[in-house]
Amino acid sequence: MTFDYDLFVIGGGSGGVRAARVAAGDWGAKVGLAEESRMGGTCVIRGCVPKKLMVYASGFPAAFEEARAYGWEMWDTRFDWAAFRGRLETELDRLENAYRNTLINAGVTLHDTRATLVDPHRVRLATGQEVTAKHILVATGGRPFVPDIPGAELAVTSNEMFHLPALPDRALIVGGGYVASEFACILNGLGVKVTQVYRGAQILRGFDDEARGHVATGMQAAGIEIRCGTDVMRLERTSGGIRAVTTDGADREYDLVLSATGRRPNTEGLGLAELGVRLGRMGEVIVDRFSQTAVPSIHAVGDVTGRINLTPVAIREGHAFADTVFGGRPTAFDHELVASAVFTQPELGSVGLTEEAAREQEPIEVYATAFRPMRSAFAGHGDRVLMKLVVSRATRKVLGCHIVAPEAGELIQMAAIAIRMGATKEDFDRTCAVHPTMAEELVTMRKPVRTA
Ligand code: NDP
């Protein structure tokens, strides 16, 4: 049987774009790709990239404060949201075009429309056209999930945060995950009065407890009101804004409510289950280690599979898929020891096991130090950074590293290489310090603070 394409990719986000580019550009496959929204997907258009630019924008007031302490005379500062948003939109247009051109240059045929599956080798485009492919890759990502409470429609999601007509004076942020905590810090940095409510005991569930506490303390010190053990029961439009009634009995008015209550895989209406593709409880596509679904011609990568929902993971899964299916090199991406950063203020970088998870697994030693870094101490700020290593008592391997500090994301990337290579605590100790830095503490902690 002949097909229109060797590969048809549904979804032009991080995973789909990488798979299409490698299959076509490196392995000479005939590839088509359909994207119903903007090329680049969540990360580029409504996630990591615009978020990080907002993180940068929100960091200036603190930098201005610090500059004063270092002897700079500061002029009056004012943030022009509309000007920033305009520049952001221009940058996203540029990036979208770059993604588009990369694919076109690799020989991929682009279809700017929605695609759904008809059979294991056939997709239907929203234009009515049907195309056949030997292999189909589902890389449709995810979308924000908003709990069904009265007035839920009054809340915005992260999708809308980059297009706000104006910055609010008072914002309520619901959720305790990456998105909620990052936007709490961004808005706070931009001068918005921020309240964050989270139903659990401490924000950033899943991260190391000590590190989570450290981040929360830093956020509160920066002026964010964090109310844990609290959830929103209902929202109502008022003449002055949005009234939020929470489970702790509070009844307050805000100008903006952001629901950052998780994401769901985009599988609805694709026709996957009808073809025999297995879906999980949240609708995620179930795949094996080579990203193959229960239907052999259909693979899936990225957030739609709900494995680890991070851009670099989707990219590696997409690349591994293309190498496996078109390059004759069976490659399974290893989901162990994936480092990540939460771009809060203070920033959190983490790789490997938390102290809590490691303790469950084997006897451990914990090395940790919290201190005021030179830069902010000089400026008279109380900010403290945290450097923490979780070490196996049996093998001496560093099982986890958790950093709460400026540029923790940059630092954890480096630590992740050593830990991925199986570095022991003694390897860290043999490494000579770089002075004066914050990260030198990672190689100078001599005594465990705890054993377990
Ligand atoms: P997360 O799953 O990280 O957090 C969702 C939050 O919403 C949790 O605090 C959760 O509470 C809460 N929640 C879920 N359902 C409800 C409900 N019905 N009522 C009240 N609260 C609820 O999702 P995010 O949207 O923050 O992020 C999605 C994914 O995107 C992350 O998993 C991450 O992988 C990725 N991401 C990564 C970033 C980075 O690398 N820096 C930045 C942003 C996103 P509970 O903990 O109790 O379940």
PDB file of N, CA and C and ligand atoms in Angstrom, residues 48 51 144-148 158 174-182 197-200 202-205 230-232 260-264 303 308-311 340-343, ligand 1:
ATOM      1  N   CYS A  48       6.454  28.348  28.517  1.00  0.00           N
ATOM      2  CA  CYS A  48       7.815  28.617  29.010  1.00  0.00           C
ATOM      3  C   CYS A  48       8.419  29.929  28.517  1.00  0.00           C
ATOM      4  N   LYS A  51       6.487  33.160  29.522  1.00  0.00           N
ATOM      5  CA  LYS A  51       6.577  33.149  30.994  1.00  0.00           C
ATOM      6  C   LYS A  51       7.955  33.627  31.458  1.00  0.00           C
ATOM      7  N   PRO A 144      -5.126  23.916  29.885  1.00  0.00           N
ATOM      8  CA  PRO A 144      -5.414  24.156  31.303  1.00  0.00           C
ATOM      9  C   PRO A 144      -6.732  23.502  31.716  1.00  0.00           C
ATOM     10  N   PHE A 145      -6.744  23.018  32.946  1.00  0.00           N
ATOM     11  CA  PHE A 145      -7.959  22.442  33.527  1.00  0.00           C
ATOM     12  C   PHE A 145      -8.488  23.416  34.575  1.00  0.00           C
ATOM     13  N   VAL A 146      -9.788  23.705  34.504  1.00  0.00           N
ATOM     14  CA  VAL A 146     -10.403  24.609  35.488  1.00  0.00           C
ATOM     15  C   VAL A 146     -11.479  23.827  36.245  1.00  0.00           C
ATOM     16  N   PRO A 147     -11.381  23.738  37.587  1.00  0.00           N
ATOM     17  CA  PRO A 147     -12.402  23.006  38.349  1.00  0.00           C
ATOM     18  C   PRO A 147     -13.785  23.613  38.151  1.00  0.00           C
ATOM     19  N   ASP A 148     -14.783  22.752  38.204  1.00  0.00           N
ATOM     20  CA  ASP A 148     -16.155  23.170  37.934  1.00  0.00           C
ATOM     21  C   ASP A 148     -16.800  23.727  39.204  1.00  0.00           C
ATOM     22  N   SER A 158      -3.636  30.249  32.413  1.00  0.00           N
ATOM     23  CA  SER A 158      -2.316  30.738  31.989  1.00  0.00           C
ATOM     24  C   SER A 158      -2.345  31.187  30.528  1.00  0.00           C
ATOM     25  N   VAL A 174      -5.137  30.533  42.114  1.00  0.00           N
ATOM     26  CA  VAL A 174      -5.611  29.271  42.688  1.00  0.00           C
ATOM     27  C   VAL A 174      -4.709  28.148  42.214  1.00  0.00           C
ATOM     28  N   GLY A 175      -4.157  27.381  43.165  1.00  0.00           N
ATOM     29  CA  GLY A 175      -3.280  26.263  42.824  1.00  0.00           C
ATOM     30  C   GLY A 175      -1.934  26.429  43.498  1.00  0.00           C
ATOM     31  N   GLY A 176      -1.209  25.315  43.582  1.00  0.00           N
ATOM     32  CA  GLY A 176       0.091  25.371  44.257  1.00  0.00           C
ATOM     33  C   GLY A 176       1.201  24.779  43.420  1.00  0.00           C
ATOM     34  N   GLY A 177       0.956  24.591  42.120  1.00  0.00           N
ATOM     35  CA  GLY A 177       1.952  23.950  41.251  1.00  0.00           C
ATOM     36  C   GLY A 177       2.901  24.951  40.624  1.00  0.00           C
ATOM     37  N   TYR A 178       3.577  24.500  39.582  1.00  0.00           N
ATOM     38  CA  TYR A 178       4.534  25.330  38.847  1.00  0.00           C
ATOM     39  C   TYR A 178       3.873  26.636  38.379  1.00  0.00           C
ATOM     40  N   VAL A 179       2.745  26.491  37.660  1.00  0.00           N
ATOM     41  CA  VAL A 179       2.151  27.659  36.995  1.00  0.00           C
ATOM     42  C   VAL A 179       1.664  28.670  38.033  1.00  0.00           C
ATOM     43  N   ALA A 180       0.958  28.177  39.061  1.00  0.00           N
ATOM     44  CA  ALA A 180       0.420  29.074  40.084  1.00  0.00           C
ATOM     45  C   ALA A 180       1.549  29.829  40.789  1.00  0.00           C
ATOM     46  N   SER A 181       2.569  29.094  41.194  1.00  0.00           N
ATOM     47  CA  SER A 181       3.636  29.712  41.991  1.00  0.00           C
ATOM     48  C   SER A 181       4.449  30.694  41.147  1.00  0.00           C
ATOM     49  N   GLU A 182       4.694  30.316  39.884  1.00  0.00           N
ATOM     50  CA  GLU A 182       5.460  31.229  39.027  1.00  0.00           C
ATOM     51  C   GLU A 182       4.684  32.515  38.752  1.00  0.00           C
ATOM     52  N   VAL A 197      -3.997  30.785  46.847  1.00  0.00           N
ATOM     53  CA  VAL A 197      -4.634  29.788  47.707  1.00  0.00           C
ATOM     54  C   VAL A 197      -4.340  28.405  47.164  1.00  0.00           C
ATOM     55  N   TYR A 198      -4.027  27.496  48.069  1.00  0.00           N
ATOM     56  CA  TYR A 198      -3.687  26.125  47.673  1.00  0.00           C
ATOM     57  C   TYR A 198      -4.366  25.154  48.640  1.00  0.00           C
ATOM     58  N   ARG A 199      -4.990  24.129  48.080  1.00  0.00           N
ATOM     59  CA  ARG A 199      -5.768  23.207  48.916  1.00  0.00           C
ATOM     60  C   ARG A 199      -4.905  22.330  49.836  1.00  0.00           C
ATOM     61  N   GLY A 200      -3.640  22.116  49.488  1.00  0.00           N
ATOM     62  CA  GLY A 200      -2.769  21.243  50.284  1.00  0.00           C
ATOM     63  C   GLY A 200      -2.047  21.997  51.390  1.00  0.00           C
ATOM     64  N   GLN A 202       1.323  22.562  51.696  1.00  0.00           N
ATOM     65  CA  GLN A 202       2.450  23.403  51.269  1.00  0.00           C
ATOM     66  C   GLN A 202       2.506  23.408  49.743  1.00  0.00           C
ATOM     67  N   ILE A 203       2.814  24.563  49.165  1.00  0.00           N
ATOM     68  CA  ILE A 203       2.861  24.664  47.695  1.00  0.00           C
ATOM     69  C   ILE A 203       3.965  23.772  47.127  1.00  0.00           C
ATOM     70  N   LEU A 204       3.913  23.550  45.822  1.00  0.00           N
ATOM     71  CA  LEU A 204       4.927  22.790  45.059  1.00  0.00           C
ATOM     72  C   LEU A 204       5.038  21.339  45.529  1.00  0.00           C
ATOM     73  N   ARG A 205       3.878  20.697  45.648  1.00  0.00           N
ATOM     74  CA  ARG A 205       3.850  19.281  46.023  1.00  0.00           C
ATOM     75  C   ARG A 205       4.721  18.481  45.050  1.00  0.00           C
ATOM     76  N   THR A 230      -6.609  25.771  51.752  1.00  0.00           N
ATOM     77  CA  THR A 230      -7.762  26.602  51.368  1.00  0.00           C
ATOM     78  C   THR A 230      -8.062  26.413  49.888  1.00  0.00           C
ATOM     79  N   ASP A 231      -9.333  26.389  49.557  1.00  0.00           N
ATOM     80  CA  ASP A 231      -9.709  26.286  48.147  1.00  0.00           C
ATOM     81  C   ASP A 231     -10.827  27.293  47.859  1.00  0.00           C
ATOM     82  N   VAL A 232     -11.010  27.590  46.597  1.00  0.00           N
ATOM     83  CA  VAL A 232     -12.073  28.531  46.231  1.00  0.00           C
ATOM     84  C   VAL A 232     -13.377  27.753  46.057  1.00  0.00           C
ATOM     85  N   ALA A 260      -4.878  28.109  38.167  1.00  0.00           N
ATOM     86  CA  ALA A 260      -3.678  27.380  37.724  1.00  0.00           C
ATOM     87  C   ALA A 260      -3.729  26.009  38.388  1.00  0.00           C
ATOM     88  N   THR A 261      -4.771  25.292  38.031  1.00  0.00           N
ATOM     89  CA  THR A 261      -5.122  24.059  38.738  1.00  0.00           C
ATOM     90  C   THR A 261      -4.837  22.818  37.890  1.00  0.00           C
ATOM     91  N   GLY A 262      -3.743  22.845  37.180  1.00  0.00           N
ATOM     92  CA  GLY A 262      -3.294  21.670  36.435  1.00  0.00           C
ATOM     93  C   GLY A 262      -3.715  21.686  34.975  1.00  0.00           C
ATOM     94  N   ARG A 263      -3.284  20.668  34.265  1.00  0.00           N
ATOM     95  CA  ARG A 263      -3.550  20.583  32.829  1.00  0.00           C
ATOM     96  C   ARG A 263      -4.055  19.185  32.493  1.00  0.00           C
ATOM     97  N   ARG A 264      -4.731  19.089  31.366  1.00  0.00           N
ATOM     98  CA  ARG A 264      -5.248  17.805  30.889  1.00  0.00           C
ATOM     99  C   ARG A 264      -4.756  17.565  29.471  1.00  0.00           C
ATOM    100  N   ASP A 303       3.302  16.075  26.322  1.00  0.00           N
ATOM    101  CA  ASP A 303       2.309  16.185  27.408  1.00  0.00           C
ATOM    102  C   ASP A 303       1.077  15.319  27.189  1.00  0.00           C
ATOM    103  N   ILE A 308       6.322  12.904  31.812  1.00  0.00           N
ATOM    104  CA  ILE A 308       6.823  14.081  32.548  1.00  0.00           C
ATOM    105  C   ILE A 308       6.521  15.265  31.647  1.00  0.00           C
ATOM    106  N   ASN A 309       5.666  16.179  32.134  1.00  0.00           N
ATOM    107  CA  ASN A 309       5.186  17.252  31.260  1.00  0.00           C
ATOM    108  C   ASN A 309       6.149  18.435  31.225  1.00  0.00           C
ATOM    109  N   LEU A 310       7.259  18.238  30.568  1.00  0.00           N
ATOM    110  CA  LEU A 310       8.258  19.298  30.430  1.00  0.00           C
ATOM    111  C   LEU A 310       8.715  19.351  28.977  1.00  0.00           C
ATOM    112  N   THR A 311       8.951  20.566  28.478  1.00  0.00           N
ATOM    113  CA  THR A 311       9.363  20.748  27.086  1.00  0.00           C
ATOM    114  C   THR A 311      10.560  19.887  26.677  1.00  0.00           C
ATOM    115  N   SER A 340      14.597  19.886  36.745  1.00  0.00           N
ATOM    116  CA  SER A 340      13.669  20.950  36.349  1.00  0.00           C
ATOM    117  C   SER A 340      13.837  22.151  37.263  1.00  0.00           C
ATOM    118  N   ALA A 341      13.304  23.258  36.804  1.00  0.00           N
ATOM    119  CA  ALA A 341      13.387  24.490  37.591  1.00  0.00           C
ATOM    120  C   ALA A 341      12.013  25.107  37.692  1.00  0.00           C
ATOM    121  N   VAL A 342      11.734  25.701  38.831  1.00  0.00           N
ATOM    122  CA  VAL A 342      10.509  26.478  38.986  1.00  0.00           C
ATOM    123  C   VAL A 342      10.971  27.926  39.076  1.00  0.00           C
ATOM    124  N   PHE A 343      10.459  28.753  38.148  1.00  0.00           N
ATOM    125  CA  PHE A 343      10.966  30.127  38.059  1.00  0.00           C
ATOM    126  C   PHE A 343      10.191  31.063  38.978  1.00  0.00           C
TER     127      PHE A 343
HETATM  128  P1  NDP B   1       0.529  21.143  38.477  1.00  0.00           P
HETATM  129  O1  NDP B   1      -0.015  19.785  38.313  1.00  0.00           O
HETATM  130  O2  NDP B   1       1.965  21.360  38.738  1.00  0.00           O
HETATM  131  O3  NDP B   1      -0.256  21.879  39.642  1.00  0.00           O
HETATM  132  C1  NDP B   1      -1.652  21.925  39.672  1.00  0.00           C
HETATM  133  C2  NDP B   1      -2.059  22.547  40.986  1.00  0.00           C
HETATM  134  O4  NDP B   1      -3.473  22.715  41.007  1.00  0.00           O
HETATM  135  C3  NDP B   1      -1.716  21.662  42.180  1.00  0.00           C
HETATM  136  O5  NDP B   1      -1.322  22.500  43.220  1.00  0.00           O
HETATM  137  C4  NDP B   1      -3.025  20.958  42.469  1.00  0.00           C
HETATM  138  O6  NDP B   1      -3.177  20.589  43.806  1.00  0.00           O
HETATM  139  C5  NDP B   1      -4.029  22.038  42.137  1.00  0.00           C
HETATM  140  N1  NDP B   1      -5.327  21.496  41.759  1.00  0.00           N
HETATM  141  C6  NDP B   1      -5.587  20.526  40.859  1.00  0.00           C
HETATM  142  N2  NDP B   1      -6.913  20.294  40.771  1.00  0.00           N
HETATM  143  C7  NDP B   1      -7.494  21.130  41.638  1.00  0.00           C
HETATM  144  C8  NDP B   1      -8.850  21.345  42.025  1.00  0.00           C
HETATM  145  N3  NDP B   1      -9.854  20.653  41.489  1.00  0.00           N
HETATM  146  N4  NDP B   1      -9.095  22.278  42.948  1.00  0.00           N
HETATM  147  C9  NDP B   1      -8.086  22.988  43.509  1.00  0.00           C
HETATM  148  N5  NDP B   1      -6.783  22.824  43.191  1.00  0.00           N
HETATM  149  C10 NDP B   1      -6.496  21.903  42.267  1.00  0.00           C
HETATM  150  O7  NDP B   1       0.025  21.912  37.189  1.00  0.00           O
HETATM  151  P2  NDP B   1       0.466  23.286  36.550  1.00  0.00           P
HETATM  152  O8  NDP B   1      -0.711  23.733  35.754  1.00  0.00           O
HETATM  153  O9  NDP B   1       1.026  24.197  37.567  1.00  0.00           O
HETATM  154  O10 NDP B   1       1.595  22.851  35.556  1.00  0.00           O
HETATM  155  C11 NDP B   1       1.319  21.864  34.566  1.00  0.00           C
HETATM  156  C12 NDP B   1       2.581  21.190  34.125  1.00  0.00           C
HETATM  157  O11 NDP B   1       3.309  22.089  33.332  1.00  0.00           O
HETATM  158  C13 NDP B   1       3.468  20.817  35.284  1.00  0.00           C
HETATM  159  O12 NDP B   1       3.249  19.489  35.645  1.00  0.00           O
HETATM  160  C14 NDP B   1       4.829  21.040  34.764  1.00  0.00           C
HETATM  161  O13 NDP B   1       5.336  19.801  34.360  1.00  0.00           O
HETATM  162  C15 NDP B   1       4.668  21.948  33.573  1.00  0.00           C
HETATM  163  N6  NDP B   1       5.259  23.270  33.848  1.00  0.00           N
HETATM  164  C16 NDP B   1       6.594  23.354  34.026  1.00  0.00           C
HETATM  165  C17 NDP B   1       7.174  24.562  34.286  1.00  0.00           C
HETATM  166  C18 NDP B   1       8.645  24.627  34.485  1.00  0.00           C
HETATM  167  O14 NDP B   1       9.340  23.694  34.117  1.00  0.00           O
HETATM  168  N7  NDP B   1       9.175  25.677  35.099  1.00  0.00           N
HETATM  169  C19 NDP B   1       6.392  25.786  34.379  1.00  0.00           C
HETATM  170  C20 NDP B   1       4.992  25.575  34.195  1.00  0.00           C
HETATM  171  C21 NDP B   1       4.464  24.355  33.945  1.00  0.00           C
HETATM  172  P3  NDP B   1      -2.563  19.229  44.400  1.00  0.00           P
HETATM  173  O15 NDP B   1      -1.105  19.458  44.570  1.00  0.00           O
HETATM  174  O16 NDP B   1      -3.279  19.073  45.694  1.00  0.00           O
HETATM  175  O17 NDP B   1      -2.890  18.158  43.425  1.00  0.00           O
END
